[in-house]
Every structure is written in structure tokens, then in C-alpha cells.
Amino acid sequence: MACRVAARDVDLHLSVPAGRRLAIVGPNGAGKSTALSLLAGHLRPDSGEVRLDGRVVGSPRTHLPAHRRRVVALEQRPGLLPHLSAVDNVAYGPRARGVGRRAALDRARTELEAVGCGDLADRRPHELSGGQAQRVALARALAVDPELVLLDEPLAALDVEVAPAVRRLLADRLTGRAVVLVTHDPLDLWALADDVVVVASGRVAQSGTVEEVLARPASDFAARLAGVSLVEGIVDDDDDLRTPGGDLVSGVRTSAAAGWRPGARAVATVDPRAVAVHTDPAPTGSTQAPTSAPAPTSPTQPSAHAPATSPRNSWPARVVSLVPAGALTRVTAELRDGQRVDAEITSRSVAELALAPGSPVILVVKAAQVALYPRR
């Protein structure tokens, strides 16, 4: 798909090889829903085209409507027809495509068995739990043997106890199929996707395998998905990264030297678990040592070649927010240029340091725990 929709300021280029599963991620309003609408046939592009198995199904001149495309969608809500039983809901698709009633019901029962709902065939949607209804919706989607499956946050409405089982089922039943998935959950990326596209402002900002994008996030959104902080700057004459605010970031380069040169744009990723939080140093002449909250764990180093003894980065910052999470608290602090870095410290340390929004702090992290790479 290479399409432009002027009214939404969207210009996207996406490709899903047969048997691959592509995730589309990005902030709200980035163009994810527009991409699904173009693929499903609900939206006509102003320029470009949508191809399905080599055939043009969408362009300014050619538009195959949704019901004539072999494309199915599974959304947050199952969308089952309330007046039909589970088996009749699943059989509806084959019947609409001209399959005889007996053959359609046989296919429906086979698909229900495959998703663990064979014993629910005669139940109406209001008699099903959320997880059961989503399983039936998956059976309905696959009963028509689609060429492309669209998943629009299919687990978002499920209870946390139910979602993992449905996620495993999706991973199993969608193996070998072409899939496009929209999600905000990193668990979905690891379990359901092979490749990922990060969209921002209607454009593709980054693409690659899930492992590549999460290991080297090129945007704040991708960094949050990966659970790390992203700090941008330029390479200085000493081969370190210098932020717009003047902070120096030393770290381990995780890629070849190509593109890493003085003056080039660069990024650093920082694991929140590796960041220690200190209060402002004591005034000059004071004998009082600054108090600190060390990082609670030791995350895996970004490179096996990191030095045994690592220099430390030290960045003045100001606390923006504190979010408790059990025994730990995620502290978000703003550097002098407005970039934000997260730290995970114990909730006890937060109390001992009397941290609050607006508190001045010093963020300290070993260079061995910072990954550096050129900005593409």
C-alpha cells in the first residue's frame, strides 16, 4: 500500500509479505485507523494504490468495496449479530459468499472447535463472556479464509485475566497469515507481530522487525513501547552525544561506525532501571553529602564490550511526575532542554528524598548502561 489521503494529511507506504504479521503503532491521530480503513476498503485514497495479492483493489480510479475484498477485521468489540447463535454468526460469512448452508455450518463448527468454543455453538452473544465472544469473532473472521486479517486493538476491551489466553490463541491461529495489527501494547508486538511500522503525523517514522525497532527506537513513542528513555543530540568532538541543553551523554555504541561523526545527529537510549536519582549537591563549603536513590536493579548492559569500570553520566533535571507501581516508583524528570528521562527507584527512596513535582535532582547513570547510535 502506497496511499495519500489529503484531508487527513496521511501519506503512508506499507508492505505485508504473505505470511508476515505487521504491527502499526503510533500516537493518537498518527494515521493508524486511516491505514486500516484504506486496507479494508472503507476509504478511497486521493493518490496511490492498495494492492492485495498483486491486484489493485483501491486507487482514485479503482475501488473494490469492502464486502468484495477478502479482508476481515477483528476489533475491540466482537460485533457479533445479537439475534444469531455463535455457530450462525460464524457461518454468516461463508453463507454471504455463496456457500451452501450445510457446508457453511460445518465450516463454522470446525472454526469454533479450533478456538475452543465448540460447546458454545448454540449460545447467543449475550450469553458469552468477553473472552468467549472475542474467540467466536476470531472464528467468524477465519471462516471466510481471508487473504488479509486486520486487528484493531482486539484485546483492549478484555479483562487482564482473559487477554493473555486470547493473545496466545491469536498467535496460534494467525500463524502463516498476512496480518496488520494496530496496538498500543508492547506485549502484542512480541506475541503477534513479526514486523512493526511506527507512524507519526501521517508518515512512516521507522520500520523494521520488532526486535530492530524496540532495540533501536527512533522516536519517543517507540522508546516508550520499548520501556526506555530516548535522549537526542549531536556527536561532539570527543565522540560523545551532546544534548541541545549542553548535557554530555557518554555510552556504548551499539552499531557500526557508519554515520557516527562529529556534528551528526545521534540518540541515546536509557533504561529507567539503570538511573539513580540524587538530590542537588550540598552548597559549597557544606560537609553534608548529597542523598541519593540508587537504581533498584541492574539491567542487561547494551553491549558485551562495555568497559569493566564505567564512567558515569550526571544530568541536572527537575522532577515532572511520580507514578507509584508497587514497591517502585517511576520518576519522570526533565533535562535542561526539555527532554525527559525516566528513573525507577524504590518508593521508600522517594519518601526519603522528599521528591515531588518540581524538585531539582541529579540523574546519574553508568555509561555502560547507555546505548548510543546514529540518528537515521
mmCIF file of C-alpha atoms in Angstrom:
data_model
loop_
_atom_site.group_PDB
_atom_site.id
_atom_site.type_symbol
_atom_site.label_atom_id
_atom_site.label_comp_id
_atom_site.label_asym_id
_atom_site.label_seq_id
_atom_site.Cartn_x
_atom_site.Cartn_y
_atom_site.Cartn_z
ATOM 1 C CA MET A 1 0.000 0.000 0.000
ATOM 2 C CA ALA A 2 1.280 3.433 -1.002
ATOM 3 C CA CYS A 3 -1.512 5.938 -0.464
ATOM 4 C CA ARG A 4 -2.192 9.568 0.276
ATOM 5 C CA VAL A 5 -5.339 10.960 1.910
ATOM 6 C CA ALA A 6 -5.133 14.746 1.712
ATOM 7 C CA ALA A 7 -7.985 15.547 4.100
ATOM 8 C CA ARG A 8 -6.248 13.614 6.883
ATOM 9 C CA ASP A 9 -2.688 14.619 5.894
ATOM 10 C CA VAL A 10 -1.740 10.952 5.618
ATOM 11 C CA ASP A 11 0.877 9.607 3.197
ATOM 12 C CA LEU A 12 1.734 6.011 4.081
ATOM 13 C CA HIS A 13 3.778 3.280 2.437
ATOM 14 C CA LEU A 14 3.222 -0.183 3.922
ATOM 15 C CA SER A 15 4.008 -3.698 2.748
ATOM 16 C CA VAL A 16 2.931 -7.012 4.257
ATOM 17 C CA PRO A 17 4.517 -10.077 2.622
ATOM 18 C CA ALA A 18 2.478 -13.268 2.566
ATOM 19 C CA GLY A 19 2.582 -14.988 5.937
ATOM 20 C CA ARG A 20 4.049 -11.980 7.782
ATOM 21 C CA ARG A 21 2.365 -10.044 10.569
ATOM 22 C CA LEU A 22 2.826 -6.267 10.610
ATOM 23 C CA ALA A 23 2.072 -4.047 13.607
ATOM 24 C CA ILE A 24 1.295 -0.348 13.150
ATOM 25 C CA VAL A 25 1.997 1.756 16.227
ATOM 26 C CA GLY A 26 1.998 5.461 16.926
ATOM 27 C CA PRO A 27 0.312 8.182 18.972
ATOM 28 C CA ASN A 28 -3.369 9.010 18.631
ATOM 29 C CA GLY A 29 -4.120 10.763 15.354
ATOM 30 C CA ALA A 30 -0.965 9.477 13.665
ATOM 31 C CA GLY A 31 -2.816 7.700 10.848
ATOM 32 C CA LYS A 32 -3.246 4.138 12.126
ATOM 33 C CA SER A 33 -7.025 3.997 11.677
ATOM 34 C CA THR A 34 -6.710 5.605 8.250
ATOM 35 C CA ALA A 35 -4.342 2.821 7.201
ATOM 36 C CA LEU A 36 -6.832 0.164 8.300
ATOM 37 C CA SER A 37 -9.684 1.959 6.524
ATOM 38 C CA LEU A 38 -7.692 2.047 3.289
ATOM 39 C CA LEU A 39 -6.872 -1.654 3.529
ATOM 40 C CA ALA A 40 -10.415 -2.650 4.456
ATOM 41 C CA GLY A 41 -11.996 -0.679 1.622
ATOM 42 C CA HIS A 42 -13.810 1.894 3.753
ATOM 43 C CA LEU A 43 -11.732 4.777 2.387
ATOM 44 C CA ARG A 44 -10.579 5.702 -1.113
ATOM 45 C CA PRO A 45 -7.078 7.223 -1.473
ATOM 46 C CA ASP A 46 -6.557 10.559 -3.231
ATOM 47 C CA SER A 47 -3.426 9.167 -4.849
ATOM 48 C CA GLY A 48 -1.514 5.914 -4.850
ATOM 49 C CA GLU A 49 -2.997 2.462 -4.614
ATOM 50 C CA VAL A 50 -3.766 -0.501 -2.398
ATOM 51 C CA ARG A 51 -2.748 -3.907 -3.744
ATOM 52 C CA LEU A 52 -3.932 -7.244 -2.414
ATOM 53 C CA ASP A 53 -2.101 -10.304 -3.693
ATOM 54 C CA GLY A 54 -0.872 -8.227 -6.627
ATOM 55 C CA ARG A 55 -4.307 -6.889 -7.594
ATOM 56 C CA VAL A 56 -5.205 -3.202 -7.336
ATOM 57 C CA VAL A 57 -8.221 -3.012 -5.007
ATOM 58 C CA GLY A 58 -8.039 0.679 -4.135
ATOM 59 C CA SER A 59 -6.964 3.791 -6.043
ATOM 60 C CA PRO A 60 -8.518 7.091 -7.152
ATOM 61 C CA ARG A 61 -9.976 5.265 -10.177
ATOM 62 C CA THR A 62 -10.409 1.710 -8.914
ATOM 63 C CA HIS A 63 -12.209 0.920 -5.709
ATOM 64 C CA LEU A 64 -13.227 -2.588 -4.710
ATOM 65 C CA PRO A 65 -15.764 -2.230 -1.867
ATOM 66 C CA ALA A 66 -15.131 -3.837 1.490
ATOM 67 C CA HIS A 67 -17.582 -6.726 1.024
ATOM 68 C CA ARG A 68 -15.798 -7.805 -2.163
ATOM 69 C CA ARG A 69 -12.315 -7.874 -0.649
ATOM 70 C CA ARG A 70 -11.028 -10.966 1.097
ATOM 71 C CA VAL A 71 -10.151 -8.823 4.082
ATOM 72 C CA VAL A 72 -11.572 -9.300 7.585
ATOM 73 C CA ALA A 73 -11.285 -7.136 10.688
ATOM 74 C CA LEU A 74 -11.219 -8.061 14.363
ATOM 75 C CA GLU A 75 -11.789 -5.048 16.602
ATOM 76 C CA GLN A 76 -12.083 -4.231 20.311
ATOM 77 C CA ARG A 77 -15.758 -5.162 20.279
ATOM 78 C CA PRO A 78 -16.605 -8.573 18.780
ATOM 79 C CA GLY A 79 -19.511 -7.154 16.768
ATOM 80 C CA LEU A 80 -21.487 -10.401 16.783
ATOM 81 C CA LEU A 81 -25.037 -10.271 15.450
ATOM 82 C CA PRO A 82 -27.194 -10.408 18.598
ATOM 83 C CA HIS A 83 -30.073 -12.384 17.070
ATOM 84 C CA LEU A 84 -27.864 -15.234 15.828
ATOM 85 C CA SER A 85 -26.244 -18.081 17.733
ATOM 86 C CA ALA A 86 -22.470 -18.405 17.829
ATOM 87 C CA VAL A 87 -22.424 -21.023 15.073
ATOM 88 C CA ASP A 88 -24.745 -18.962 12.869
ATOM 89 C CA ASN A 89 -22.567 -15.883 13.411
ATOM 90 C CA VAL A 90 -19.541 -17.827 12.195
ATOM 91 C CA ALA A 91 -21.468 -19.341 9.278
ATOM 92 C CA TYR A 92 -22.739 -15.929 8.178
ATOM 93 C CA GLY A 93 -19.578 -15.050 6.245
ATOM 94 C CA PRO A 94 -19.385 -18.237 4.167
ATOM 95 C CA ARG A 95 -23.125 -18.032 3.502
ATOM 96 C CA ALA A 96 -22.761 -14.436 2.279
ATOM 97 C CA ARG A 97 -20.108 -15.658 -0.154
ATOM 98 C CA GLY A 98 -22.385 -18.259 -1.685
ATOM 99 C CA VAL A 99 -21.507 -21.352 0.353
ATOM 100 C CA GLY A 100 -24.436 -23.705 0.996
ATOM 101 C CA ARG A 101 -25.981 -23.734 4.463
ATOM 102 C CA ARG A 102 -24.803 -27.233 5.433
ATOM 103 C CA ALA A 103 -21.236 -26.614 4.257
ATOM 104 C CA ALA A 104 -21.196 -23.207 5.969
ATOM 105 C CA LEU A 105 -22.358 -24.691 9.278
ATOM 106 C CA ASP A 106 -19.761 -27.463 9.032
ATOM 107 C CA ARG A 107 -17.034 -24.866 8.472
ATOM 108 C CA ALA A 108 -18.392 -22.777 11.353
ATOM 109 C CA ARG A 109 -18.291 -25.709 13.773
ATOM 110 C CA THR A 110 -14.737 -26.527 12.702
ATOM 111 C CA GLU A 111 -13.628 -22.943 13.357
ATOM 112 C CA LEU A 112 -15.416 -22.845 16.725
ATOM 113 C CA GLU A 113 -13.645 -26.041 17.774
ATOM 114 C CA ALA A 114 -10.327 -24.528 16.717
ATOM 115 C CA VAL A 115 -10.808 -21.576 19.085
ATOM 116 C CA GLY A 116 -12.060 -23.713 21.978
ATOM 117 C CA CYS A 117 -15.721 -22.738 21.665
ATOM 118 C CA GLY A 118 -17.245 -25.848 20.157
ATOM 119 C CA ASP A 119 -19.523 -26.288 23.173
ATOM 120 C CA LEU A 120 -20.819 -22.714 22.823
ATOM 121 C CA ALA A 121 -22.213 -23.119 19.307
ATOM 122 C CA ASP A 122 -25.853 -22.605 20.285
ATOM 123 C CA ARG A 123 -25.354 -19.651 22.627
ATOM 124 C CA ARG A 124 -26.365 -16.123 21.707
ATOM 125 C CA PRO A 125 -23.837 -13.284 22.098
ATOM 126 C CA HIS A 126 -25.400 -12.031 25.352
ATOM 127 C CA GLU A 127 -24.729 -15.462 26.866
ATOM 128 C CA LEU A 128 -20.995 -15.271 26.169
ATOM 129 C CA SER A 129 -18.240 -13.733 28.280
ATOM 130 C CA GLY A 130 -15.977 -11.106 26.739
ATOM 131 C CA GLY A 131 -13.227 -13.609 26.057
ATOM 132 C CA GLN A 132 -15.645 -16.152 24.598
ATOM 133 C CA ALA A 133 -17.216 -13.542 22.324
ATOM 134 C CA GLN A 134 -13.797 -12.489 21.023
ATOM 135 C CA ARG A 135 -12.938 -16.132 20.311
ATOM 136 C CA VAL A 136 -16.172 -16.521 18.348
ATOM 137 C CA ALA A 137 -15.358 -13.313 16.454
ATOM 138 C CA LEU A 138 -11.963 -14.782 15.514
ATOM 139 C CA ALA A 139 -13.644 -17.973 14.308
ATOM 140 C CA ARG A 140 -16.041 -15.873 12.235
ATOM 141 C CA ALA A 141 -13.154 -13.926 10.691
ATOM 142 C CA LEU A 142 -11.199 -17.035 9.689
ATOM 143 C CA ALA A 143 -14.233 -18.935 8.395
ATOM 144 C CA VAL A 144 -14.032 -16.997 5.112
ATOM 145 C CA ASP A 145 -10.338 -17.861 4.593
ATOM 146 C CA PRO A 146 -9.233 -14.215 4.240
ATOM 147 C CA GLU A 147 -6.181 -13.013 2.359
ATOM 148 C CA LEU A 148 -5.578 -10.309 4.966
ATOM 149 C CA VAL A 149 -6.594 -10.053 8.630
ATOM 150 C CA LEU A 150 -6.867 -6.620 10.260
ATOM 151 C CA LEU A 151 -6.605 -6.442 14.056
ATOM 152 C CA ASP A 152 -7.624 -3.141 15.657
ATOM 153 C CA GLU A 153 -6.586 -3.447 19.314
ATOM 154 C CA PRO A 154 -8.565 -6.704 19.653
ATOM 155 C CA LEU A 155 -7.552 -7.248 23.287
ATOM 156 C CA ALA A 156 -8.089 -3.715 24.592
ATOM 157 C CA ALA A 157 -11.594 -4.383 25.938
ATOM 158 C CA LEU A 158 -10.763 -7.693 27.630
ATOM 159 C CA ASP A 159 -10.060 -8.221 31.320
ATOM 160 C CA VAL A 160 -6.385 -8.586 32.193
ATOM 161 C CA GLU A 161 -7.051 -12.171 33.307
ATOM 162 C CA VAL A 162 -8.558 -13.085 29.925
ATOM 163 C CA ALA A 163 -6.322 -11.186 27.496
ATOM 164 C CA PRO A 164 -3.225 -13.456 27.733
ATOM 165 C CA ALA A 165 -5.176 -16.567 26.702
ATOM 166 C CA VAL A 166 -6.805 -14.780 23.761
ATOM 167 C CA ARG A 167 -3.409 -13.353 22.759
ATOM 168 C CA ARG A 168 -1.941 -16.867 22.667
ATOM 169 C CA LEU A 169 -4.907 -18.052 20.620
ATOM 170 C CA LEU A 170 -4.459 -15.231 18.109
ATOM 171 C CA ALA A 171 -0.759 -16.019 17.786
ATOM 172 C CA ASP A 172 -1.564 -19.668 17.097
ATOM 173 C CA ARG A 173 -4.488 -19.220 14.700
ATOM 174 C CA LEU A 174 -2.898 -16.398 12.696
ATOM 175 C CA THR A 175 0.409 -18.157 12.050
ATOM 176 C CA GLY A 176 1.159 -18.157 8.337
ATOM 177 C CA ARG A 177 -1.418 -15.481 7.501
ATOM 178 C CA ALA A 178 -0.916 -11.907 6.360
ATOM 179 C CA VAL A 179 -1.926 -9.705 9.299
ATOM 180 C CA VAL A 180 -1.965 -5.971 10.022
ATOM 181 C CA LEU A 181 -2.243 -5.155 13.719
ATOM 182 C CA VAL A 182 -2.864 -1.795 15.394
ATOM 183 C CA THR A 183 -1.936 -1.790 19.072
ATOM 184 C CA HIS A 184 -0.542 0.257 21.957
ATOM 185 C CA ASP A 185 0.542 -2.806 23.943
ATOM 186 C CA PRO A 186 4.174 -3.977 23.645
ATOM 187 C CA LEU A 187 3.044 -7.485 24.617
ATOM 188 C CA ASP A 188 1.043 -7.612 21.384
ATOM 189 C CA LEU A 189 4.162 -6.683 19.424
ATOM 190 C CA TRP A 190 6.194 -9.545 20.837
ATOM 191 C CA ALA A 191 3.396 -12.118 20.657
ATOM 192 C CA LEU A 192 1.568 -11.207 17.453
ATOM 193 C CA ALA A 193 3.892 -9.279 15.116
ATOM 194 C CA ASP A 194 6.941 -10.042 13.012
ATOM 195 C CA ASP A 195 7.489 -6.502 11.765
ATOM 196 C CA VAL A 196 6.475 -3.072 13.026
ATOM 197 C CA VAL A 197 5.894 0.346 11.479
ATOM 198 C CA VAL A 198 5.932 3.451 13.670
ATOM 199 C CA VAL A 199 3.759 6.235 12.250
ATOM 200 C CA ALA A 200 3.778 9.887 13.243
ATOM 201 C CA SER A 201 1.853 12.777 11.702
ATOM 202 C CA GLY A 202 0.599 10.562 8.899
ATOM 203 C CA ARG A 203 4.053 9.362 7.825
ATOM 204 C CA VAL A 204 6.189 6.296 8.469
ATOM 205 C CA ALA A 205 8.790 7.329 11.044
ATOM 206 C CA GLN A 206 10.505 3.956 11.458
ATOM 207 C CA SER A 207 10.114 0.389 10.256
ATOM 208 C CA GLY A 208 11.800 -2.950 10.760
ATOM 209 C CA THR A 209 11.422 -6.172 12.650
ATOM 210 C CA VAL A 210 10.007 -5.932 16.162
ATOM 211 C CA GLU A 211 13.445 -6.685 17.583
ATOM 212 C CA GLU A 212 15.139 -3.988 15.486
ATOM 213 C CA VAL A 213 12.653 -1.225 16.291
ATOM 214 C CA LEU A 214 12.463 -1.902 20.022
ATOM 215 C CA ALA A 215 16.242 -2.280 20.286
ATOM 216 C CA ARG A 216 16.844 0.992 18.419
ATOM 217 C CA PRO A 217 13.762 3.194 18.852
ATOM 218 C CA ALA A 218 13.896 6.321 16.713
ATOM 219 C CA SER A 219 11.003 8.204 18.334
ATOM 220 C CA ASP A 220 9.717 8.930 21.820
ATOM 221 C CA PHE A 221 6.667 6.761 21.144
ATOM 222 C CA ALA A 222 8.765 3.755 20.139
ATOM 223 C CA ALA A 223 11.046 4.352 23.115
ATOM 224 C CA ARG A 224 8.078 4.249 25.497
ATOM 225 C CA LEU A 225 6.952 0.990 23.913
ATOM 226 C CA ALA A 226 10.419 -0.398 24.472
ATOM 227 C CA GLY A 227 10.360 0.823 28.075
ATOM 228 C CA VAL A 228 13.363 3.129 27.714
ATOM 229 C CA SER A 229 14.012 6.860 27.594
ATOM 230 C CA LEU A 230 15.254 8.467 24.400
ATOM 231 C CA VAL A 231 17.722 11.380 24.524
ATOM 232 C CA GLU A 232 18.636 13.210 21.320
ATOM 233 C CA GLY A 233 21.625 15.340 20.453
ATOM 234 C CA ILE A 234 24.650 15.582 18.182
ATOM 235 C CA VAL A 235 28.021 13.840 18.227
ATOM 236 C CA ASP A 236 30.706 16.069 19.736
ATOM 237 C CA ASP A 237 34.439 16.089 19.035
ATOM 238 C CA ASP A 238 35.052 13.524 21.797
ATOM 239 C CA ASP A 239 32.652 11.004 20.224
ATOM 240 C CA ASP A 240 30.025 11.534 22.913
ATOM 241 C CA LEU A 241 26.491 12.851 22.489
ATOM 242 C CA ARG A 242 25.791 16.455 23.404
ATOM 243 C CA THR A 243 22.161 17.458 24.029
ATOM 244 C CA PRO A 244 20.701 20.816 22.906
ATOM 245 C CA GLY A 245 20.791 21.814 26.581
ATOM 246 C CA GLY A 246 24.522 21.145 26.804
ATOM 247 C CA ASP A 247 24.406 17.880 28.776
ATOM 248 C CA LEU A 248 27.034 15.297 27.887
ATOM 249 C CA VAL A 249 25.897 11.707 27.301
ATOM 250 C CA SER A 250 28.559 9.009 27.292
ATOM 251 C CA GLY A 251 27.642 5.466 26.354
ATOM 252 C CA VAL A 252 28.293 2.354 24.319
ATOM 253 C CA ARG A 253 27.815 2.495 20.573
ATOM 254 C CA THR A 254 25.598 -0.389 19.520
ATOM 255 C CA SER A 255 26.131 -0.175 15.761
ATOM 256 C CA ALA A 256 28.897 0.186 13.233
ATOM 257 C CA ALA A 257 30.696 3.491 12.961
ATOM 258 C CA ALA A 258 28.899 4.443 9.724
ATOM 259 C CA GLY A 259 27.108 7.721 10.320
ATOM 260 C CA TRP A 260 28.802 8.383 13.664
ATOM 261 C CA ARG A 261 30.890 11.524 13.205
ATOM 262 C CA PRO A 262 31.188 14.935 14.869
ATOM 263 C CA GLY A 263 28.152 17.079 14.135
ATOM 264 C CA ALA A 264 25.928 14.140 13.148
ATOM 265 C CA ARG A 265 22.573 13.644 14.833
ATOM 266 C CA ALA A 266 22.544 10.857 17.395
ATOM 267 C CA VAL A 267 20.310 9.279 20.003
ATOM 268 C CA ALA A 268 20.832 7.562 23.331
ATOM 269 C CA THR A 269 18.532 5.047 24.998
ATOM 270 C CA VAL A 270 18.485 4.802 28.772
ATOM 271 C CA ASP A 271 16.886 2.017 30.800
ATOM 272 C CA PRO A 272 14.934 3.560 33.730
ATOM 273 C CA ARG A 273 16.190 0.774 35.995
ATOM 274 C CA ALA A 274 19.775 1.953 35.475
ATOM 275 C CA VAL A 275 19.164 5.555 36.550
ATOM 276 C CA ALA A 276 19.989 6.697 40.084
ATOM 277 C CA VAL A 277 18.337 9.839 41.451
ATOM 278 C CA HIS A 278 20.295 12.266 43.636
ATOM 279 C CA THR A 279 19.152 15.430 45.306
ATOM 280 C CA ASP A 280 21.014 18.647 44.491
ATOM 281 C CA PRO A 281 24.600 18.602 45.766
ATOM 282 C CA ALA A 282 25.164 20.289 49.095
ATOM 283 C CA PRO A 283 26.032 24.003 48.932
ATOM 284 C CA THR A 284 29.683 24.937 48.517
ATOM 285 C CA GLY A 285 31.546 24.603 51.818
ATOM 286 C CA SER A 286 28.986 22.256 53.324
ATOM 287 C CA THR A 287 30.141 18.957 54.778
ATOM 288 C CA GLN A 288 26.780 17.314 54.117
ATOM 289 C CA ALA A 289 26.856 14.719 51.351
ATOM 290 C CA PRO A 290 24.049 14.665 48.830
ATOM 291 C CA THR A 291 21.433 11.985 49.396
ATOM 292 C CA SER A 292 20.615 9.591 46.618
ATOM 293 C CA ALA A 293 18.366 6.771 45.474
ATOM 294 C CA PRO A 294 20.354 4.098 43.632
ATOM 295 C CA ALA A 295 18.872 2.160 40.749
ATOM 296 C CA PRO A 296 16.991 -0.832 42.229
ATOM 297 C CA THR A 297 18.167 -3.401 39.685
ATOM 298 C CA SER A 298 20.962 -3.951 37.213
ATOM 299 C CA PRO A 299 19.555 -4.260 33.700
ATOM 300 C CA THR A 300 21.423 -6.072 30.977
ATOM 301 C CA GLN A 301 24.186 -3.973 29.504
ATOM 302 C CA PRO A 302 23.685 -2.879 25.893
ATOM 303 C CA SER A 303 26.989 -4.362 24.784
ATOM 304 C CA ALA A 304 29.194 -7.229 25.858
ATOM 305 C CA HIS A 305 32.172 -4.985 25.117
ATOM 306 C CA ALA A 306 31.306 -2.346 27.719
ATOM 307 C CA PRO A 307 34.237 -1.411 29.955
ATOM 308 C CA ALA A 308 34.538 -3.177 33.292
ATOM 309 C CA THR A 309 34.627 0.135 35.120
ATOM 310 C CA SER A 310 32.358 2.664 33.536
ATOM 311 C CA PRO A 311 32.335 6.446 33.800
ATOM 312 C CA ARG A 312 29.077 7.941 34.979
ATOM 313 C CA ASN A 313 26.759 10.416 33.321
ATOM 314 C CA SER A 314 25.391 13.164 35.557
ATOM 315 C CA TRP A 315 22.498 15.321 34.343
ATOM 316 C CA PRO A 316 20.749 18.151 36.231
ATOM 317 C CA ALA A 317 16.986 17.775 35.939
ATOM 318 C CA ARG A 318 13.664 18.659 37.530
ATOM 319 C CA VAL A 319 11.008 16.144 38.551
ATOM 320 C CA VAL A 320 7.893 16.269 36.368
ATOM 321 C CA SER A 321 5.864 13.369 37.751
ATOM 322 C CA LEU A 322 5.968 10.379 40.078
ATOM 323 C CA VAL A 323 3.935 7.251 39.313
ATOM 324 C CA PRO A 324 3.868 4.551 42.030
ATOM 325 C CA ALA A 325 3.947 0.921 40.894
ATOM 326 C CA GLY A 326 4.055 -1.336 43.934
ATOM 327 C CA ALA A 327 7.398 -1.157 45.698
ATOM 328 C CA LEU A 328 8.843 1.032 42.936
ATOM 329 C CA THR A 329 8.020 4.499 41.670
ATOM 330 C CA ARG A 330 8.679 5.759 38.168
ATOM 331 C CA VAL A 331 10.180 9.245 38.385
ATOM 332 C CA THR A 332 9.995 11.316 35.212
ATOM 333 C CA ALA A 333 12.445 14.209 35.158
ATOM 334 C CA GLU A 334 13.032 16.941 32.597
ATOM 335 C CA LEU A 335 16.525 17.843 31.435
ATOM 336 C CA ARG A 336 17.560 21.440 30.804
ATOM 337 C CA ASP A 337 16.433 21.276 27.165
ATOM 338 C CA GLY A 338 13.035 19.767 27.985
ATOM 339 C CA GLN A 339 13.843 16.164 27.097
ATOM 340 C CA ARG A 340 12.543 13.672 29.620
ATOM 341 C CA VAL A 341 14.263 10.742 31.301
ATOM 342 C CA ASP A 342 12.579 8.134 33.482
ATOM 343 C CA ALA A 343 14.057 6.503 36.567
ATOM 344 C CA GLU A 344 12.680 3.609 38.582
ATOM 345 C CA ILE A 345 13.546 3.838 42.270
ATOM 346 C CA THR A 346 12.026 2.406 45.416
ATOM 347 C CA SER A 347 9.004 4.156 46.861
ATOM 348 C CA ARG A 348 10.899 4.359 50.141
ATOM 349 C CA SER A 349 13.648 6.349 48.411
ATOM 350 C CA VAL A 350 11.061 8.761 47.031
ATOM 351 C CA ALA A 351 9.907 9.460 50.583
ATOM 352 C CA GLU A 352 13.441 9.754 51.968
ATOM 353 C CA LEU A 353 14.427 12.218 49.239
ATOM 354 C CA ALA A 354 11.120 14.102 49.637
ATOM 355 C CA LEU A 355 10.657 14.098 45.882
ATOM 356 C CA ALA A 356 7.722 15.963 44.370
ATOM 357 C CA PRO A 357 6.932 17.562 41.024
ATOM 358 C CA GLY A 358 9.327 20.469 40.628
ATOM 359 C CA SER A 359 12.082 19.003 42.816
ATOM 360 C CA PRO A 360 15.598 19.619 41.434
ATOM 361 C CA VAL A 361 17.568 16.384 41.079
ATOM 362 C CA ILE A 362 20.697 14.953 39.525
ATOM 363 C CA LEU A 363 20.235 11.859 37.348
ATOM 364 C CA VAL A 364 23.234 9.537 37.366
ATOM 365 C CA VAL A 365 23.718 6.520 35.092
ATOM 366 C CA LYS A 366 26.765 4.487 34.143
ATOM 367 C CA ALA A 367 27.950 4.988 30.580
ATOM 368 C CA ALA A 368 27.950 1.202 30.171
ATOM 369 C CA GLN A 369 24.174 1.270 30.593
ATOM 370 C CA VAL A 370 23.576 3.864 27.852
ATOM 371 C CA ALA A 371 23.255 2.763 24.217
ATOM 372 C CA LEU A 372 24.327 5.253 21.534
ATOM 373 C CA TYR A 373 23.634 5.100 17.812
ATOM 374 C CA PRO A 374 23.399 7.456 14.830
ATOM 375 C CA ARG A 375 20.059 9.066 14.128
ATOM 376 C CA ARG A 376 18.717 7.943 10.751
#
